[in-house]
PDB file of N, CA and C and ligand atoms in Angstrom:
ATOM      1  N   UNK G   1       4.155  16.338   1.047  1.00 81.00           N
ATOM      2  CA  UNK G   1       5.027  15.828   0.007  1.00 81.00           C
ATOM      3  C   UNK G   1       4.274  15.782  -1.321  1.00 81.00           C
ATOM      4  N   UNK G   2       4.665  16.696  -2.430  1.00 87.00           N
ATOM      5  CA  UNK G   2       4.590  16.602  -3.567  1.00 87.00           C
ATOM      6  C   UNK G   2       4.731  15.251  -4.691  1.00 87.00           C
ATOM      7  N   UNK G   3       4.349  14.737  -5.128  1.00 89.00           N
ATOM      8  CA  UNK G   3       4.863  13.862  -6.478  1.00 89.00           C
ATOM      9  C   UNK G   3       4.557  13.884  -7.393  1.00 89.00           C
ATOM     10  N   UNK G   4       4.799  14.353  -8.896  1.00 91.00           N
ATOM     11  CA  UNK G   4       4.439  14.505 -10.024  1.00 91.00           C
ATOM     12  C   UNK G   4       3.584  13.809 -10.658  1.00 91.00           C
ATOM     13  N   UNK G   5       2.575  14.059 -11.616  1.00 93.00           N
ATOM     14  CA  UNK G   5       1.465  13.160 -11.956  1.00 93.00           C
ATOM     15  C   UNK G   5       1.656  11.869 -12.983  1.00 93.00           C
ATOM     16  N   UNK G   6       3.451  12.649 -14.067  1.00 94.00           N
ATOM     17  CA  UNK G   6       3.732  11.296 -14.904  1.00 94.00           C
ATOM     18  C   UNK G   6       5.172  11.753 -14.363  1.00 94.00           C
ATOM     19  N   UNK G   7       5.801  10.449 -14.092  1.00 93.00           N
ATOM     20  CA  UNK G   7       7.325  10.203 -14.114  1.00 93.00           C
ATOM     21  C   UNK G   7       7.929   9.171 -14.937  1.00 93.00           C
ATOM     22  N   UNK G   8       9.032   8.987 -15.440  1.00 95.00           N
ATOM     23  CA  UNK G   8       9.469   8.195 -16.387  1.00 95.00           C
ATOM     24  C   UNK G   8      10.561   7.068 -15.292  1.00 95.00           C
ATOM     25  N   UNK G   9       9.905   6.330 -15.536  1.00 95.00           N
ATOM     26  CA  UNK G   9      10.948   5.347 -14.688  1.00 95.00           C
ATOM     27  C   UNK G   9      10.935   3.602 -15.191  1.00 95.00           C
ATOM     28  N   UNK G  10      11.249   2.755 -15.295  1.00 95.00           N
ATOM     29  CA  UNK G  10      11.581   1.484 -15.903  1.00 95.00           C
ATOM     30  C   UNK G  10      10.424   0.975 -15.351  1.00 95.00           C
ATOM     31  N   UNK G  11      10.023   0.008 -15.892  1.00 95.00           N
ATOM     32  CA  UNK G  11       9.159  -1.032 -16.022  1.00 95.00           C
ATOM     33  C   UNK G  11       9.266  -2.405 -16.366  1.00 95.00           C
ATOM     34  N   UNK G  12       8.987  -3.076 -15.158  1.00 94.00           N
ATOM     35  CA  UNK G  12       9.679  -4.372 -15.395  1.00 94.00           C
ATOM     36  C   UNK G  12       8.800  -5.190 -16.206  1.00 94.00           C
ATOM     37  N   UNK G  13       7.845  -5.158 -16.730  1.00 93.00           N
ATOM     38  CA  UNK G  13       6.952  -5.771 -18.094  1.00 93.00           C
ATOM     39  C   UNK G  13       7.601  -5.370 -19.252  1.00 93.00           C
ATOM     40  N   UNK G  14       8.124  -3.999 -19.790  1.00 93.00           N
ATOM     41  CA  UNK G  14       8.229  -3.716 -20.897  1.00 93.00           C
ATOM     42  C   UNK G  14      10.303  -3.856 -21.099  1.00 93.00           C
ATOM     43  N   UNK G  15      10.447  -4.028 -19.289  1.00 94.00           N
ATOM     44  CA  UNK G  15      12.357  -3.748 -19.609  1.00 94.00           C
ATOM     45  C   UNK G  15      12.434  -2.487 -19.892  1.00 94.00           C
ATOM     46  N   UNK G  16      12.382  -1.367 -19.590  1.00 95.00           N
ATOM     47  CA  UNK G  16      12.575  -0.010 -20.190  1.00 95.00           C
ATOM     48  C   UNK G  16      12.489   0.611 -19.560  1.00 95.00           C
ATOM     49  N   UNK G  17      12.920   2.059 -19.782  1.00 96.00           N
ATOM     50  CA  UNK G  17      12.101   2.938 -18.723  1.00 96.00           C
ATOM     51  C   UNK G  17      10.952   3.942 -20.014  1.00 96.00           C
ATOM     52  N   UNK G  18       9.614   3.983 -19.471  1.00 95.00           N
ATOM     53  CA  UNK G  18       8.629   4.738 -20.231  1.00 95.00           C
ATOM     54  C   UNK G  18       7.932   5.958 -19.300  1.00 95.00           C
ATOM     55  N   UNK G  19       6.743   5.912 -19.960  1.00 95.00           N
ATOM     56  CA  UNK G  19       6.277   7.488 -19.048  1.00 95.00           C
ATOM     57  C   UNK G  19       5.329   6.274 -18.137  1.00 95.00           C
ATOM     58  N   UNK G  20       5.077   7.063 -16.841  1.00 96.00           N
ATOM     59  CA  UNK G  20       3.769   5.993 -15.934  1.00 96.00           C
ATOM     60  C   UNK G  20       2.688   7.402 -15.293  1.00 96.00           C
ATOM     61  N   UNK G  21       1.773   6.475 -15.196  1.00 95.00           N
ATOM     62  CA  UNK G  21       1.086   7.512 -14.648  1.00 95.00           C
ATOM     63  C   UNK G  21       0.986   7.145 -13.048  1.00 95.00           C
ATOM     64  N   UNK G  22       0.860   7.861 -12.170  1.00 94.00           N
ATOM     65  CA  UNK G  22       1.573   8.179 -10.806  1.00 94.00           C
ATOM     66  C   UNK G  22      -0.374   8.028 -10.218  1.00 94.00           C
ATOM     67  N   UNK G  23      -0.561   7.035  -9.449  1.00 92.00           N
ATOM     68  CA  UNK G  23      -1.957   7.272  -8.601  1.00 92.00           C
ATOM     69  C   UNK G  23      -1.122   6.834  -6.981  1.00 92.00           C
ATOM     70  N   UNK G  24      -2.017   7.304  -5.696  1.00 91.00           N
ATOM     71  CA  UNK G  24      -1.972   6.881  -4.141  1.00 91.00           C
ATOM     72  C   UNK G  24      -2.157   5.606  -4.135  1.00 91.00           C
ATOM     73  N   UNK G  25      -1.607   4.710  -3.351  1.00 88.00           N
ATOM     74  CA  UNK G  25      -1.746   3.188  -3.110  1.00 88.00           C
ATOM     75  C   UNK G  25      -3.205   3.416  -2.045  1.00 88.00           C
ATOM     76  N   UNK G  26      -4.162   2.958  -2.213  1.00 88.00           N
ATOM     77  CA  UNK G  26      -5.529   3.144  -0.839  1.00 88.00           C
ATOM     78  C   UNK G  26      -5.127   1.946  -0.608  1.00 88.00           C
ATOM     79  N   UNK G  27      -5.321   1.386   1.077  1.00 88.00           N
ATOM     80  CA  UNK G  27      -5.605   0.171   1.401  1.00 88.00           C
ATOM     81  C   UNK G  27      -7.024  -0.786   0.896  1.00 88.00           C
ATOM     82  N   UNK G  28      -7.189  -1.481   0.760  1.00 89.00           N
ATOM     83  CA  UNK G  28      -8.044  -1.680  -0.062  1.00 89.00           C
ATOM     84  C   UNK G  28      -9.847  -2.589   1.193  1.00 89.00           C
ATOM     85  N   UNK G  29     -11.051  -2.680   0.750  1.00 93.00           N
ATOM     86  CA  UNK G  29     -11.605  -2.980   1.620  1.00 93.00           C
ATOM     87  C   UNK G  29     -11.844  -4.422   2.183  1.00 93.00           C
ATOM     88  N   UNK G  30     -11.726  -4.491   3.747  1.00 92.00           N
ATOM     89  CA  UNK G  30     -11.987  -5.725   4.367  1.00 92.00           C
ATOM     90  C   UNK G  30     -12.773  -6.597   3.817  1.00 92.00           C
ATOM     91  N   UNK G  31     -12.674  -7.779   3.684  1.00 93.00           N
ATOM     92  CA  UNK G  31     -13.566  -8.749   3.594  1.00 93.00           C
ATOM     93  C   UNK G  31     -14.162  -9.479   4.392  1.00 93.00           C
ATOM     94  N   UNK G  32     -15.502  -9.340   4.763  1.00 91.00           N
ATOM     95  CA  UNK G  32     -16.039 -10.195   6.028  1.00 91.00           C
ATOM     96  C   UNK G  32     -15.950 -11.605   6.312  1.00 91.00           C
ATOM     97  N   UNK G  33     -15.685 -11.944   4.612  1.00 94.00           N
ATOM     98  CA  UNK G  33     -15.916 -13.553   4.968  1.00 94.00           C
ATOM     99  C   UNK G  33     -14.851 -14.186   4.334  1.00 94.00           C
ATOM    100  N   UNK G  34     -13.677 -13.436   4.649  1.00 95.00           N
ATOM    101  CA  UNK G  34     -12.260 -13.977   4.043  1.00 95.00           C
ATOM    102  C   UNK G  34     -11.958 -15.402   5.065  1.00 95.00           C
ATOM    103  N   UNK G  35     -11.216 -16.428   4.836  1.00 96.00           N
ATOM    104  CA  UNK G  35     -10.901 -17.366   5.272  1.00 96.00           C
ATOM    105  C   UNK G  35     -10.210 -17.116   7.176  1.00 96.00           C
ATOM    106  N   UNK G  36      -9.056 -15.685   6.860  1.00 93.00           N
ATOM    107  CA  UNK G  36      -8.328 -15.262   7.901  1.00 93.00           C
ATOM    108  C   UNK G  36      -9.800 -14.984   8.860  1.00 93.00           C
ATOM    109  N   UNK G  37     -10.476 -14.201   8.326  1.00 93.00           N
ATOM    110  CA  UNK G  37     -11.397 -13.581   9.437  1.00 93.00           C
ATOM    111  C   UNK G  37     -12.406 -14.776  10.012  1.00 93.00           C
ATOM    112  N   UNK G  38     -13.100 -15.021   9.055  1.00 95.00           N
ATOM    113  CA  UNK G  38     -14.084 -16.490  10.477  1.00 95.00           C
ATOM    114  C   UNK G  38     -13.428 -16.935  10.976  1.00 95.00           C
ATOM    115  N   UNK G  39     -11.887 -17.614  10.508  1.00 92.00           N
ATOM    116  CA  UNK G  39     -11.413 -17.994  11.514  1.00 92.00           C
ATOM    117  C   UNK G  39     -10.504 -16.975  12.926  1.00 92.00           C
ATOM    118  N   UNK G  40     -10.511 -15.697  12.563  1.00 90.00           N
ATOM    119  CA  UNK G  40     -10.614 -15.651  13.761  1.00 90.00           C
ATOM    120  C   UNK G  40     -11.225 -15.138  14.696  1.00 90.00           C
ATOM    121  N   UNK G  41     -12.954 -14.600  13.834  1.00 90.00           N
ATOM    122  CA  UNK G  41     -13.880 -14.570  14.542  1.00 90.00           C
ATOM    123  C   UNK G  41     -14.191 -16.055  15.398  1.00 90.00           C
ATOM    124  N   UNK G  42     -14.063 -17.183  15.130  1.00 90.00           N
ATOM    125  CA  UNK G  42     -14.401 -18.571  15.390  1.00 90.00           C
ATOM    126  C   UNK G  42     -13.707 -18.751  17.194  1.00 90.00           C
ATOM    127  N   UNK G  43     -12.292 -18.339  16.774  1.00 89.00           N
ATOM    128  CA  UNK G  43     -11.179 -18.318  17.693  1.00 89.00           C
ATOM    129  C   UNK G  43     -11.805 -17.472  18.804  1.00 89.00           C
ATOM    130  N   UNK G  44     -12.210 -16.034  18.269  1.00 89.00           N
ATOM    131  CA  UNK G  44     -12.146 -15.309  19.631  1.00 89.00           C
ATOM    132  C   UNK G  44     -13.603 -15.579  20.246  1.00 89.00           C
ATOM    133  N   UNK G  45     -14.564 -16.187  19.307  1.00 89.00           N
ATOM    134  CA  UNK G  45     -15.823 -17.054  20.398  1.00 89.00           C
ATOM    135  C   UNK G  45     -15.837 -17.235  21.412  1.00 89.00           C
ATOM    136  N   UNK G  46     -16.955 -16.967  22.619  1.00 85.00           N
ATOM    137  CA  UNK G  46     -16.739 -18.251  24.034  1.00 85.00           C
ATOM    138  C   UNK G  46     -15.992 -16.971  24.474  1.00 85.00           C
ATOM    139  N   UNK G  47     -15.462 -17.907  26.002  1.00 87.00           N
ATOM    140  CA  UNK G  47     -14.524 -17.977  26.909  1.00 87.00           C
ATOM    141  C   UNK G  47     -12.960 -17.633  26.145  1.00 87.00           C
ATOM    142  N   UNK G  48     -12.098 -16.540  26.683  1.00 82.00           N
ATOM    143  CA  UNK G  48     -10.615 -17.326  26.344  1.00 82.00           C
ATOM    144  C   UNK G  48      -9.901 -16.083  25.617  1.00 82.00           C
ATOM    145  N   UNK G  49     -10.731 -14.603  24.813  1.00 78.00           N
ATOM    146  CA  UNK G  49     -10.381 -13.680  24.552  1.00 78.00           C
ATOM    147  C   UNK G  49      -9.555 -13.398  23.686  1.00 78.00           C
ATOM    148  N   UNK G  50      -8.998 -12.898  22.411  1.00 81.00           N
ATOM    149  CA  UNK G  50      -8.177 -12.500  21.806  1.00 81.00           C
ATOM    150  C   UNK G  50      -7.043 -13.552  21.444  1.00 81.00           C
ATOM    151  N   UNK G  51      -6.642 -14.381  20.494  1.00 82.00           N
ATOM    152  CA  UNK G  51      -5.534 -15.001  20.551  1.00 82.00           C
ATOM    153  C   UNK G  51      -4.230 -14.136  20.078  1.00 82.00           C
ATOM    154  N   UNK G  52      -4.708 -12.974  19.403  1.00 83.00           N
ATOM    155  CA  UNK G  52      -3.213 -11.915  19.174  1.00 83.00           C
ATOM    156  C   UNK G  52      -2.974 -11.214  20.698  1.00 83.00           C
ATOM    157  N   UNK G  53      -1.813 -11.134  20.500  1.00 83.00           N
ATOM    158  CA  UNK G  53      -1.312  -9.917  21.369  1.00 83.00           C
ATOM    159  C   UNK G  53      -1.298  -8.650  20.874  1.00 83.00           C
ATOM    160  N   UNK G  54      -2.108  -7.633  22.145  1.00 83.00           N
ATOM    161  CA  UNK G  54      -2.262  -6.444  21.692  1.00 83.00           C
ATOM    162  C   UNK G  54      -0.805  -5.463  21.307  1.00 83.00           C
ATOM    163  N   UNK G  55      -1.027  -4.806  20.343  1.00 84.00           N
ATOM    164  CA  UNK G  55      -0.432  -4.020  19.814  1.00 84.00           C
ATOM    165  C   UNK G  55       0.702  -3.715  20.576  1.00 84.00           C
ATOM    166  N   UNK G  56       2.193  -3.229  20.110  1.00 85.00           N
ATOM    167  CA  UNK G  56       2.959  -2.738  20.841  1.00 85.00           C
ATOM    168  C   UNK G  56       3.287  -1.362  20.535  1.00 85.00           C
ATOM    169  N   UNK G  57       3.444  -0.143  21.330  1.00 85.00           N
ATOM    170  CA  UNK G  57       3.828   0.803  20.578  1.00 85.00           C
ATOM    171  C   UNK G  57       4.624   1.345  19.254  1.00 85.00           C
ATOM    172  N   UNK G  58       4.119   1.792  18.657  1.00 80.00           N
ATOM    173  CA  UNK G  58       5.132   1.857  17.397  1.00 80.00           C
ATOM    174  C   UNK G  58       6.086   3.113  17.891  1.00 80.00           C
ATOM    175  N   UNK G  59       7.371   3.099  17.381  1.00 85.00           N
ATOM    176  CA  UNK G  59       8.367   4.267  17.376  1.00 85.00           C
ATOM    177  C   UNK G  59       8.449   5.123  16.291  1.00 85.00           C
ATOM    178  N   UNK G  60       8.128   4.712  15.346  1.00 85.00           N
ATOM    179  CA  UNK G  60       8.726   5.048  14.082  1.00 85.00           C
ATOM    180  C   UNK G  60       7.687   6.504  13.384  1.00 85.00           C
ATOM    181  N   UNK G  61       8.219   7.244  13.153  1.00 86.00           N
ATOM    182  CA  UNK G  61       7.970   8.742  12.399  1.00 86.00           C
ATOM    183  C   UNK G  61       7.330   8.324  10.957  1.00 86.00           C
ATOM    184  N   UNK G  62       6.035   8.929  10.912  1.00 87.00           N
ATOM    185  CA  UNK G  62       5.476   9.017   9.853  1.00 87.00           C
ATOM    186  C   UNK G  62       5.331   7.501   8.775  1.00 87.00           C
ATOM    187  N   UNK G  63       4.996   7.565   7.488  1.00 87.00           N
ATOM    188  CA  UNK G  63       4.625   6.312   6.642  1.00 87.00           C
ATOM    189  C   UNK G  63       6.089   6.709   5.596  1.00 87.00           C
ATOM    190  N   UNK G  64       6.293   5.591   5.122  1.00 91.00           N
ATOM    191  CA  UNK G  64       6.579   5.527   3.410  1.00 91.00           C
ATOM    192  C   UNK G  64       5.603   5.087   2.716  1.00 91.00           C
ATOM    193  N   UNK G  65       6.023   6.336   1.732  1.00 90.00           N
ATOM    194  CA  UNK G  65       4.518   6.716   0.410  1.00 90.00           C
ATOM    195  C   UNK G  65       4.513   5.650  -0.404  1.00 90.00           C
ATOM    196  N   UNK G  66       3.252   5.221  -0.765  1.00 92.00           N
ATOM    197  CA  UNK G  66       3.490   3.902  -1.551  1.00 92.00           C
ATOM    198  C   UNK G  66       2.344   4.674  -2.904  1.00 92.00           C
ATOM    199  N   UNK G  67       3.244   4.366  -3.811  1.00 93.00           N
ATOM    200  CA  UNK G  67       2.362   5.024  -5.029  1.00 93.00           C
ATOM    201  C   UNK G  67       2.199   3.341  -6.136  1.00 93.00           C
ATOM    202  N   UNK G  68       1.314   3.700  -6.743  1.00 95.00           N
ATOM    203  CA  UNK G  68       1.317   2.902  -8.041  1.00 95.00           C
ATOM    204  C   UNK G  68       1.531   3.577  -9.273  1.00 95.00           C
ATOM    205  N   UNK G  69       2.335   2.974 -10.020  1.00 95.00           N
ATOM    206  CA  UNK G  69       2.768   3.510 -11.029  1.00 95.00           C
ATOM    207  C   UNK G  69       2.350   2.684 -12.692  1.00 95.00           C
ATOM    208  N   UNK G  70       1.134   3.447 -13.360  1.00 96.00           N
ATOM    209  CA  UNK G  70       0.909   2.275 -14.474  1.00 96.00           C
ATOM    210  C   UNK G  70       1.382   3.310 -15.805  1.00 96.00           C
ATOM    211  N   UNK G  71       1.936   2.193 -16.775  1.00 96.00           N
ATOM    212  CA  UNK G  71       2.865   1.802 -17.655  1.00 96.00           C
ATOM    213  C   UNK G  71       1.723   2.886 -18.960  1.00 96.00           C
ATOM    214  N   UNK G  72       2.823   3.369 -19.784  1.00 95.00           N
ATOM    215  CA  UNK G  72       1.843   4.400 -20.720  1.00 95.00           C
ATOM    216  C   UNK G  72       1.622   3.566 -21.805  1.00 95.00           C
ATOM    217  N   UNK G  73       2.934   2.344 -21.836  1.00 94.00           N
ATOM    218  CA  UNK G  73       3.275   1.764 -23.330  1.00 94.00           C
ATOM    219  C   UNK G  73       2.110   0.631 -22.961  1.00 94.00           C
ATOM    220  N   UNK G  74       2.380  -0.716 -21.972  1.00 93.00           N
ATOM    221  CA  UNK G  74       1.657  -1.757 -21.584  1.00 93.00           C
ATOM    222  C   UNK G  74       0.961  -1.696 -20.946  1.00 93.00           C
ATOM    223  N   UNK G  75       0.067  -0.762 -20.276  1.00 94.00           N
ATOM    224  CA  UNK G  75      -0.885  -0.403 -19.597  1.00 94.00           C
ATOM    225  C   UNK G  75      -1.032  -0.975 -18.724  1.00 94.00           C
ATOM    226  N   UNK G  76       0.234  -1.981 -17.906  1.00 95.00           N
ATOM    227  CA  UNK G  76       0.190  -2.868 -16.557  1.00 95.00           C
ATOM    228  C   UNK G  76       0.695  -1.627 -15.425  1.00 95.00           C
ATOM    229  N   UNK G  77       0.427  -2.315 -14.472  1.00 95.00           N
ATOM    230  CA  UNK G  77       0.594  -1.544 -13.101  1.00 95.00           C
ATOM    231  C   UNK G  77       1.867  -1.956 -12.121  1.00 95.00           C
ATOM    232  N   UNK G  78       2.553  -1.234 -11.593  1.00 95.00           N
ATOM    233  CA  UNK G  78       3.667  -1.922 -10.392  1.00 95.00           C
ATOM    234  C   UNK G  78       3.407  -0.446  -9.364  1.00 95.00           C
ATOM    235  N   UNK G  79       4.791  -1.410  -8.183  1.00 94.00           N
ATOM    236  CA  UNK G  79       4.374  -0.634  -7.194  1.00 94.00           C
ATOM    237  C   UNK G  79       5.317   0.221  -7.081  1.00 94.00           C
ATOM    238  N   UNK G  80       5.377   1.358  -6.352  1.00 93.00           N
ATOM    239  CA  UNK G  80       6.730   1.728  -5.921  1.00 93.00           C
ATOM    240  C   UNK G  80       6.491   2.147  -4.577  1.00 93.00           C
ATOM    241  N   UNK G  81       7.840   2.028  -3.618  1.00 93.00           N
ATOM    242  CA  UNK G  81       7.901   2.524  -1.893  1.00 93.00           C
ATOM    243  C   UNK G  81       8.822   3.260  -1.877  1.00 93.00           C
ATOM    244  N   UNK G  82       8.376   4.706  -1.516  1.00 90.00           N
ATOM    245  CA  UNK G  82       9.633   5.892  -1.457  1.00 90.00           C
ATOM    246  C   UNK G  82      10.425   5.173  -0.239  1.00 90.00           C
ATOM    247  N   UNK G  83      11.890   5.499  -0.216  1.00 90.00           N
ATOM    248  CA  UNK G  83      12.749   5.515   1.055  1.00 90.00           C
ATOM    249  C   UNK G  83      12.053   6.302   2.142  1.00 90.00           C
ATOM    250  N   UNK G  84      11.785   7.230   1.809  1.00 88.00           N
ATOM    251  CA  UNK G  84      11.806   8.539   2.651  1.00 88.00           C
ATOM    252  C   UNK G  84      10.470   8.159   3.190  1.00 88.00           C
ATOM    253  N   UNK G  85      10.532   8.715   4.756  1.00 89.00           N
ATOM    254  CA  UNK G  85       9.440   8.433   5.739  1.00 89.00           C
ATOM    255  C   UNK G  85       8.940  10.131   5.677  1.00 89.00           C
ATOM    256  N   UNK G  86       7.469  10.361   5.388  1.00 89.00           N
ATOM    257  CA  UNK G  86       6.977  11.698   5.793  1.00 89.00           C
ATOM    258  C   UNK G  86       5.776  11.605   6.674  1.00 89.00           C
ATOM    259  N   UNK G  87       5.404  12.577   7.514  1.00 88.00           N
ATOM    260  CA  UNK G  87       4.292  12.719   8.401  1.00 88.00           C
ATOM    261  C   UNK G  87       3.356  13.721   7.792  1.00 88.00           C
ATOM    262  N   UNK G  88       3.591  14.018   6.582  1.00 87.00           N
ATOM    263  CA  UNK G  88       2.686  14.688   5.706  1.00 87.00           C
ATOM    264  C   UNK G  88       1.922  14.482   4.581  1.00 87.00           C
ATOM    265  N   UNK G  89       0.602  14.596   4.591  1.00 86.00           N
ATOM    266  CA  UNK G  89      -0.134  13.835   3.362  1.00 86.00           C
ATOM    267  C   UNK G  89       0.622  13.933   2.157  1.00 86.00           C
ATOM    268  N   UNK G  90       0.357  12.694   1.215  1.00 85.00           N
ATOM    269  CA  UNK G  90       1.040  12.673  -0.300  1.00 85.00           C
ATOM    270  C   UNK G  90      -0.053  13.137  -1.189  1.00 85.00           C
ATOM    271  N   UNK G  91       0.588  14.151  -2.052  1.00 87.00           N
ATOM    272  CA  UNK G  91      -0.415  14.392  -3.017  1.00 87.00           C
ATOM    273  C   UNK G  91       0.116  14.337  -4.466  1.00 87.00           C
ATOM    274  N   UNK G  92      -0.422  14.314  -5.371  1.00 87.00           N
ATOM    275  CA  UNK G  92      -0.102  13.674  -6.709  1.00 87.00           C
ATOM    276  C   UNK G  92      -0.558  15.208  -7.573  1.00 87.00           C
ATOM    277  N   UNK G  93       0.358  15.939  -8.103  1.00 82.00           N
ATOM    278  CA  UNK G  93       0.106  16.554  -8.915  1.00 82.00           C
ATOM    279  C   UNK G  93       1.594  17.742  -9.007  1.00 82.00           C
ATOM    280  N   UNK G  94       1.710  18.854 -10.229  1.00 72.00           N
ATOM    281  CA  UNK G  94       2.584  19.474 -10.707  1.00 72.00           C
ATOM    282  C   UNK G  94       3.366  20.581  -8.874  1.00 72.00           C
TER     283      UNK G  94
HETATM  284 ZN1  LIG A 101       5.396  -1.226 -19.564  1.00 91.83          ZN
END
């Protein structure tokens, strides 16, 4: 899946629609010593194993593309989530 590098679409900082520039959403990196995680490194300590339940199969075909889209006029950032589910890398350009 293709997506263009600037698209013009509204912006809810400026109310308008302007030009944005189009980057990939990356997940961003773990933190070892976030509050969620000791505690549930703490939890799965000892005796007693895992307090989540393991995973259930997923059904569902491919991701929705999550792009960020920042503002040409206010130079703030938002998000956008295509509808469309693809099983093919997203790439950003003409
Ligand atoms: Zn703006």
């Amino acid at each position: 899946m293709k997506i263009p590098q600037i698209i013009k679409t509204h912006c809810p900082h400026c109310n308008k629609h302007s030009e944005h520039e189009v980057r990939i959403s990356k997940k961003g990196k773990e933190r070892s010593m976030s509050m969620g995680r000791r505690k549930y490194e703490r939890i799965k300590k000892g005796y007693g194993g895992s307090p989540r339940t393991p995973k259930k199969q997923v059904y569902k075909v491919g991701k929705r593309p999550v792009v960020v889209l920042k503002c040409k006029s206010c130079g703030k950032k938002h998000q956008k989530v295509y509808s469309a589910r693809t099983k093919k890398t997203v790439e950003v350009g003409e």
